Amino acid sequence: MSQSKFTPYPVFNFQIKETIGQTFSHSLRYLILFIFLFSLNCSEKKPGSDPSVTIGLLGLNAGTQTDQGSNDGKPGEVLPPIPPVVGPPAAPGQPLNAPILNDPQNQVTEAPLAQDQYKIYGKILVNNISFQQPVHNQTTITAYIGRRNLKLEPDGTVVNAIEFRTLTPGNPNPDGNLWFSFLYRSNEKYRLLLVARNEFGSSSKEINFHHNRDCIGAPLAPATIGDCNNHCMEASLVGAQMEFKAKYKQPGDIDYLWLDISGYSPRGGMAILEFNTTVYNFDPAQPPLPPGFQTVTTTLYEQGKNHMCVELQSFIFFEDGNGIHQNLLIEKMRLE
């Protein structure tokens, strides 16, 4: 019985061969310059789509860092470490209290169809933001969204953020309230940090969340799928790592056996488990494979740790004196 683990990585080589003359080369340069200036002019005139007017680093005006809703299925790009977002000091006569946050409310739903025609996004709304004591109007309240490695450092810097926005009590949303909403990929794990800050102190709240679109009702790992007296898949925690195992109880007296395990995102089909297989070939010079369980194990790819939902698959193919037999086991599992 031999096991193999592999991942195909195709390599594409592109070669560019210059065959244009000097005159055409100059024309091409002018065309590229024109396109660049035109796009720059358009970007300067593009209106902000977010209703919240934001305050950026060190009190400077700044917009949302990523275009919400434009994610094409790839993980969001991580921003550089973000220093504390600081607003102007309190105006005369306003409260001189540190911004100690109460627990906000949050709601996770499917993204509106107008923003999500392919039905791949969730939406988180964080509202009812309030403080234990009144704060002045220049107090900054910043919401950061990222993966579960999103972190607030002791010096106030935020690392591993994908997107962030800032409001103040003096400059809230158009409806006069403090709230934040973000779109993000369904079936994946995220974290939101809410940080309030003024010259008298700061406080923060952390929310771990996800939107379950494709694994509603699926068992939560660690769990077992299938009939382990025949063919099943198991997820178990081994140390700090989730391990996935396919098991098959073979009858013995077989000439050939293939047993594999793999796992994919329910949408898009991206592999989030390492593919692994075990194979047996009868060899007259060796003892036959005795009846009993055969197993194959695997673990999550690093990018798979961002997912809260996996479609597990295990395929059996074997040959004995009665012919060829095969079975495919497919089931979803939650990895929250």
Short mmCIF file of C-alpha atoms in Angstrom, two decimals:
data_model
loop_
_atom_site.label_atom_id
_atom_site.label_comp_id
_atom_site.label_asym_id
_atom_site.label_seq_id
_atom_site.Cartn_x
_atom_site.Cartn_y
_atom_site.Cartn_z
CA MET A 1 0.00 0.00 0.00
CA SER A 2 1.52 3.31 -1.03
CA GLN A 3 0.41 6.88 -0.38
CA SER A 4 1.00 9.92 -2.49
CA LYS A 5 0.30 13.61 -1.95
CA PHE A 6 0.63 16.08 -4.76
CA THR A 7 -0.55 19.46 -5.97
CA PRO A 8 -0.32 20.40 -9.66
CA TYR A 9 1.27 23.77 -10.31
CA PRO A 10 1.23 24.51 -14.06
CA VAL A 11 3.84 26.98 -15.23
CA PHE A 12 3.12 29.40 -18.02
CA ASN A 13 5.95 31.07 -19.94
CA PHE A 14 5.28 34.14 -22.02
CA GLN A 15 7.78 35.50 -24.50
CA ILE A 16 7.52 38.96 -26.04
CA LYS A 17 9.33 39.67 -29.27
CA GLU A 18 9.78 43.27 -30.44
CA THR A 19 9.16 43.69 -34.14
CA ILE A 20 7.78 47.23 -34.40
CA GLY A 21 9.64 50.17 -35.85
CA GLN A 22 10.72 53.34 -34.12
CA THR A 23 7.81 55.41 -35.47
CA PHE A 24 5.15 53.02 -34.17
CA SER A 25 7.00 52.83 -30.85
CA HIS A 26 6.67 56.58 -30.35
CA SER A 27 2.96 56.43 -31.23
CA LEU A 28 2.43 53.64 -28.71
CA ARG A 29 4.09 55.69 -25.97
CA TYR A 30 1.80 58.64 -26.65
CA LEU A 31 -1.24 56.35 -26.60
CA ILE A 32 -0.23 54.87 -23.23
CA LEU A 33 0.34 58.37 -21.81
CA PHE A 34 -3.10 59.48 -23.03
CA ILE A 35 -4.82 56.46 -21.46
CA PHE A 36 -3.00 57.02 -18.16
CA LEU A 37 -3.96 60.71 -17.99
CA PHE A 38 -7.55 59.94 -18.97
CA SER A 39 -7.92 57.25 -16.29
CA LEU A 40 -6.34 59.52 -13.69
CA ASN A 41 -8.80 62.29 -14.53
CA CYS A 42 -11.74 59.88 -14.28
CA SER A 43 -10.58 58.54 -10.93
CA GLU A 44 -10.37 62.06 -9.52
CA LYS A 45 -13.98 62.70 -10.50
CA LYS A 46 -15.36 59.37 -9.23
CA PRO A 47 -17.85 60.08 -6.40
CA GLY A 48 -17.53 58.15 -3.16
CA SER A 49 -20.10 55.34 -2.91
CA ASP A 50 -19.96 55.02 0.86
CA PRO A 51 -22.40 57.22 2.82
CA SER A 52 -19.97 57.71 5.70
CA VAL A 53 -17.52 60.58 5.38
CA THR A 54 -14.32 59.19 6.85
CA ILE A 55 -11.39 60.58 8.78
CA GLY A 56 -8.12 58.91 7.93
CA LEU A 57 -4.74 58.56 9.50
CA LEU A 58 -3.73 61.31 11.92
CA GLY A 59 -6.95 63.21 11.27
CA LEU A 60 -6.48 63.58 7.50
CA ASN A 61 -9.45 62.99 5.20
CA ALA A 62 -9.39 59.55 3.57
CA GLY A 63 -11.91 57.38 1.77
CA THR A 64 -12.62 53.67 2.01
CA GLN A 65 -9.46 51.76 1.18
CA THR A 66 -11.04 49.12 -1.06
CA ASP A 67 -13.95 49.21 -3.48
CA GLN A 68 -16.66 47.33 -1.61
CA GLY A 69 -18.56 44.91 -3.78
CA SER A 70 -15.89 44.64 -6.47
CA ASN A 71 -14.30 41.46 -5.09
CA ASP A 72 -14.14 38.92 -7.92
CA GLY A 73 -13.70 35.90 -5.70
CA LYS A 74 -10.07 36.43 -4.78
CA PRO A 75 -9.12 37.09 -1.14
CA GLY A 76 -9.11 40.77 -0.25
CA GLU A 77 -5.74 42.48 -0.42
CA VAL A 78 -4.29 43.13 3.03
CA LEU A 79 -3.44 46.75 3.79
CA PRO A 80 -0.17 47.86 5.41
CA PRO A 81 -0.25 48.28 9.22
CA ILE A 82 -2.61 51.15 10.05
CA PRO A 83 -1.53 53.62 12.76
CA PRO A 84 -4.14 54.88 15.27
CA VAL A 85 -6.82 56.99 13.60
CA VAL A 86 -6.74 60.28 15.51
CA GLY A 87 -9.20 63.17 15.27
CA PRO A 88 -8.95 66.80 16.41
CA PRO A 89 -9.16 67.64 20.14
CA ALA A 90 -12.40 68.43 21.94
CA ALA A 91 -14.04 71.79 21.29
CA PRO A 92 -14.53 74.07 24.33
CA GLY A 93 -17.40 72.96 26.54
CA GLN A 94 -17.65 69.40 25.15
CA PRO A 95 -17.26 66.24 27.33
CA LEU A 96 -13.72 65.33 28.36
CA ASN A 97 -14.32 61.58 28.74
CA ALA A 98 -12.44 58.63 27.28
CA PRO A 99 -14.57 56.70 24.72
CA ILE A 100 -15.44 53.48 26.58
CA LEU A 101 -17.57 51.47 24.13
CA ASN A 102 -20.68 49.54 25.09
CA ASP A 103 -21.30 46.28 23.24
CA PRO A 104 -22.63 47.13 19.77
CA GLN A 105 -25.24 45.12 17.91
CA ASN A 106 -24.39 43.24 14.72
CA GLN A 107 -26.46 41.52 12.07
CA VAL A 108 -25.23 39.17 9.32
CA THR A 109 -27.41 38.72 6.23
CA GLU A 110 -27.14 37.94 2.54
CA ALA A 111 -25.91 40.90 0.53
CA PRO A 112 -28.62 42.82 -1.36
CA LEU A 113 -29.20 41.41 -4.83
CA ALA A 114 -28.38 44.78 -6.40
CA GLN A 115 -24.85 44.47 -4.98
CA ASP A 116 -24.53 40.70 -5.36
CA GLN A 117 -25.99 39.41 -8.62
CA TYR A 118 -23.98 36.16 -8.39
CA LYS A 119 -25.03 35.50 -4.76
CA ILE A 120 -21.56 35.06 -3.31
CA TYR A 121 -21.48 37.76 -0.62
CA GLY A 122 -22.70 38.29 2.91
CA LYS A 123 -23.25 41.63 4.63
CA ILE A 124 -22.49 42.61 8.22
CA LEU A 125 -24.16 45.62 9.83
CA VAL A 126 -22.74 46.93 13.12
CA ASN A 127 -25.01 49.49 14.77
CA ASN A 128 -26.30 50.81 18.10
CA ILE A 129 -22.78 52.06 18.81
CA SER A 130 -22.73 53.90 22.14
CA PHE A 131 -20.45 54.85 25.04
CA GLN A 132 -20.57 54.47 28.80
CA GLN A 133 -20.16 58.26 29.14
CA PRO A 134 -20.73 61.12 26.68
CA VAL A 135 -17.80 61.81 24.35
CA HIS A 136 -16.88 64.87 22.35
CA ASN A 137 -17.77 65.26 18.67
CA GLN A 138 -14.24 64.68 17.32
CA THR A 139 -13.93 61.21 18.87
CA THR A 140 -13.08 58.73 16.10
CA ILE A 141 -14.91 55.41 15.78
CA THR A 142 -13.16 53.16 13.24
CA ALA A 143 -14.34 49.79 11.96
CA TYR A 144 -11.74 47.42 10.49
CA ILE A 145 -12.59 44.20 8.64
CA GLY A 146 -10.13 41.36 7.98
CA ARG A 147 -9.50 37.66 8.38
CA ARG A 148 -9.28 36.05 11.80
CA ASN A 149 -5.66 37.26 12.06
CA LEU A 150 -6.87 40.88 12.19
CA LYS A 151 -5.25 42.32 15.31
CA LEU A 152 -5.05 45.48 17.41
CA GLU A 153 -1.48 45.97 18.64
CA PRO A 154 -0.70 47.49 22.07
CA ASP A 155 0.45 50.73 20.41
CA GLY A 156 -2.93 51.12 18.67
CA THR A 157 -1.74 49.96 15.25
CA VAL A 158 -4.09 47.58 13.40
CA VAL A 159 -2.53 44.81 11.30
CA ASN A 160 -3.99 42.51 8.63
CA ALA A 161 -6.97 44.75 7.80
CA ILE A 162 -8.62 44.41 4.39
CA GLU A 163 -10.78 47.52 4.67
CA PHE A 164 -11.58 50.22 7.23
CA ARG A 165 -13.86 53.23 7.72
CA THR A 166 -14.10 55.99 10.30
CA LEU A 167 -16.95 58.12 11.66
CA THR A 168 -17.23 60.69 14.44
CA PRO A 169 -20.24 61.78 16.52
CA GLY A 170 -19.95 65.16 14.83
CA ASN A 171 -19.83 63.61 11.36
CA PRO A 172 -21.98 60.43 11.43
CA ASN A 173 -23.84 58.66 8.62
CA PRO A 174 -26.39 60.70 6.64
CA ASP A 175 -29.19 59.41 8.89
CA GLY A 176 -27.42 60.89 11.92
CA ASN A 177 -26.42 57.53 13.45
CA LEU A 178 -23.16 55.66 13.96
CA TRP A 179 -23.11 52.36 12.05
CA PHE A 180 -20.90 50.43 9.64
CA SER A 181 -21.64 47.84 6.97
CA PHE A 182 -19.30 45.72 4.86
CA LEU A 183 -19.67 43.15 2.09
CA TYR A 184 -17.50 40.03 2.27
CA ARG A 185 -17.33 36.53 0.80
CA SER A 186 -19.86 33.99 2.07
CA ASN A 187 -18.61 30.71 3.61
CA GLU A 188 -15.41 32.37 4.84
CA LYS A 189 -14.24 33.49 8.29
CA TYR A 190 -13.81 37.16 9.14
CA ARG A 191 -13.20 39.46 12.08
CA LEU A 192 -14.35 43.02 12.72
CA LEU A 193 -12.59 45.42 15.10
CA LEU A 194 -14.36 48.52 16.35
CA VAL A 195 -11.94 51.05 17.86
CA ALA A 196 -12.95 54.35 19.51
CA ARG A 197 -10.26 56.93 20.28
CA ASN A 198 -9.77 60.49 21.46
CA GLU A 199 -7.05 62.34 23.38
CA PHE A 200 -8.35 60.96 26.70
CA GLY A 201 -8.15 57.26 25.86
CA SER A 202 -9.42 54.46 23.65
CA SER A 203 -11.38 51.20 23.74
CA SER A 204 -12.24 48.43 21.30
CA LYS A 205 -14.69 45.61 20.57
CA GLU A 206 -14.04 42.48 18.50
CA ILE A 207 -16.58 40.45 16.49
CA ASN A 208 -15.83 37.10 14.79
CA PHE A 209 -18.37 36.39 12.06
CA HIS A 210 -19.14 34.62 8.79
CA HIS A 211 -22.07 34.18 6.44
CA ASN A 212 -23.18 30.56 5.98
CA ARG A 213 -24.63 30.33 2.50
CA ASP A 214 -23.83 26.78 1.37
CA CYS A 215 -23.39 24.65 4.50
CA ILE A 216 -26.65 25.30 6.36
CA GLY A 217 -27.51 22.13 8.28
CA ALA A 218 -24.14 20.49 7.62
CA PRO A 219 -22.36 18.88 10.59
CA LEU A 220 -19.79 20.96 12.46
CA ALA A 221 -16.24 19.58 12.64
CA PRO A 222 -15.09 17.46 14.39
CA ALA A 223 -17.66 15.12 12.84
CA THR A 224 -18.14 11.92 10.84
CA ILE A 225 -19.80 11.57 7.43
CA GLY A 226 -20.94 8.24 5.97
CA ASP A 227 -20.96 4.70 7.38
CA CYS A 228 -17.67 3.78 9.02
CA ASN A 229 -18.58 0.08 8.78
CA ASN A 230 -18.12 0.59 5.05
CA HIS A 231 -16.95 3.97 3.69
CA CYS A 232 -16.77 7.22 5.69
CA MET A 233 -14.90 10.49 6.23
CA GLU A 234 -13.90 11.88 9.62
CA ALA A 235 -12.68 15.28 10.79
CA SER A 236 -10.87 15.39 14.12
CA LEU A 237 -8.70 17.87 16.01
CA VAL A 238 -5.13 16.60 16.34
CA GLY A 239 -3.27 19.04 18.56
CA ALA A 240 -4.08 22.47 17.14
CA GLN A 241 -4.71 21.19 13.60
CA MET A 242 -7.85 19.78 12.01
CA GLU A 243 -7.17 16.42 10.35
CA PHE A 244 -9.41 14.78 7.75
CA LYS A 245 -9.49 11.02 7.18
CA ALA A 246 -11.22 8.71 4.69
CA LYS A 247 -11.81 5.10 5.81
CA TYR A 248 -12.87 2.07 3.82
CA LYS A 249 -13.45 -1.45 5.16
CA GLN A 250 -12.28 -3.61 2.27
CA PRO A 251 -13.34 -7.27 2.09
CA GLY A 252 -9.91 -8.75 1.29
CA ASP A 253 -8.75 -10.88 -1.65
CA ILE A 254 -8.53 -7.82 -3.89
CA ASP A 255 -6.22 -7.14 -6.81
CA TYR A 256 -6.27 -3.34 -6.79
CA LEU A 257 -7.49 -0.57 -4.46
CA TRP A 258 -7.59 3.23 -4.78
CA LEU A 259 -8.84 5.35 -1.86
CA ASP A 260 -8.56 9.15 -1.83
CA ILE A 261 -9.77 12.24 0.04
CA SER A 262 -10.06 15.87 -1.07
CA GLY A 263 -11.97 19.02 -0.14
CA TYR A 264 -13.20 22.08 -2.04
CA SER A 265 -15.01 25.35 -1.45
CA PRO A 266 -18.71 24.80 -2.29
CA ARG A 267 -18.63 27.79 -4.66
CA GLY A 268 -15.81 28.12 -7.11
CA GLY A 269 -14.42 24.65 -6.45
CA MET A 270 -11.10 25.90 -5.08
CA ALA A 271 -9.16 23.15 -3.32
CA ILE A 272 -8.90 23.92 0.41
CA LEU A 273 -7.69 20.45 1.49
CA GLU A 274 -4.52 18.83 0.27
CA PHE A 275 -5.40 15.94 -2.04
CA ASN A 276 -4.13 12.58 -0.81
CA THR A 277 -4.56 8.98 -1.93
CA THR A 278 -3.51 5.47 -0.98
CA VAL A 279 -3.09 2.74 -3.60
CA TYR A 280 -2.68 -1.04 -3.37
CA ASN A 281 -1.54 -3.32 -6.22
CA PHE A 282 -1.46 -7.08 -5.76
CA ASP A 283 2.06 -8.47 -5.93
CA PRO A 284 2.42 -12.29 -6.09
CA ALA A 285 5.76 -11.97 -4.29
CA GLN A 286 4.10 -10.25 -1.32
CA PRO A 287 1.39 -11.36 1.12
CA PRO A 288 -2.12 -10.34 -0.01
CA LEU A 289 -3.81 -7.36 1.60
CA PRO A 290 -5.78 -8.69 4.60
CA PRO A 291 -9.42 -7.65 5.02
CA GLY A 292 -10.05 -4.61 7.20
CA PHE A 293 -9.85 -0.83 7.23
CA GLN A 294 -7.71 1.18 4.87
CA THR A 295 -7.30 4.90 5.59
CA VAL A 296 -5.89 8.06 4.04
CA THR A 297 -5.49 11.41 5.80
CA THR A 298 -5.00 15.05 4.85
CA THR A 299 -5.08 18.57 6.27
CA LEU A 300 -6.15 22.07 5.26
CA TYR A 301 -4.11 24.17 2.90
CA GLU A 302 -3.10 27.46 4.55
CA GLN A 303 -5.75 29.35 2.55
CA GLY A 304 -8.28 26.71 3.59
CA LYS A 305 -8.07 27.98 7.17
CA ASN A 306 -10.03 31.06 6.05
CA HIS A 307 -13.02 28.91 5.09
CA MET A 308 -15.90 27.91 7.36
CA CYS A 309 -17.35 25.43 4.89
CA VAL A 310 -15.83 22.55 2.90
CA GLU A 311 -17.22 20.00 0.46
CA LEU A 312 -15.46 16.75 1.36
CA GLN A 313 -15.02 14.05 -1.27
CA SER A 314 -13.69 10.49 -1.09
CA PHE A 315 -13.52 8.05 -4.00
CA ILE A 316 -13.03 4.26 -3.80
CA PHE A 317 -12.10 2.09 -6.76
CA PHE A 318 -11.17 -1.55 -6.34
CA GLU A 319 -11.01 -4.77 -8.31
CA ASP A 320 -11.45 -8.35 -7.09
CA GLY A 321 -12.57 -11.70 -8.46
CA ASN A 322 -16.11 -10.36 -8.89
CA GLY A 323 -15.10 -7.44 -11.10
CA ILE A 324 -14.68 -3.68 -10.67
CA HIS A 325 -16.35 -1.72 -7.85
CA GLN A 326 -16.42 2.02 -7.10
CA ASN A 327 -18.11 4.50 -4.80
CA LEU A 328 -17.97 8.30 -4.42
CA LEU A 329 -18.84 9.93 -1.08
CA ILE A 330 -19.57 13.68 -1.15
CA GLU A 331 -20.80 15.76 1.80
CA LYS A 332 -20.37 19.26 3.23
CA MET A 333 -18.97 20.10 6.65
CA ARG A 334 -18.75 23.31 8.66
CA LEU A 335 -15.35 24.47 9.93
CA GLU A 336 -16.49 27.39 12.07
#
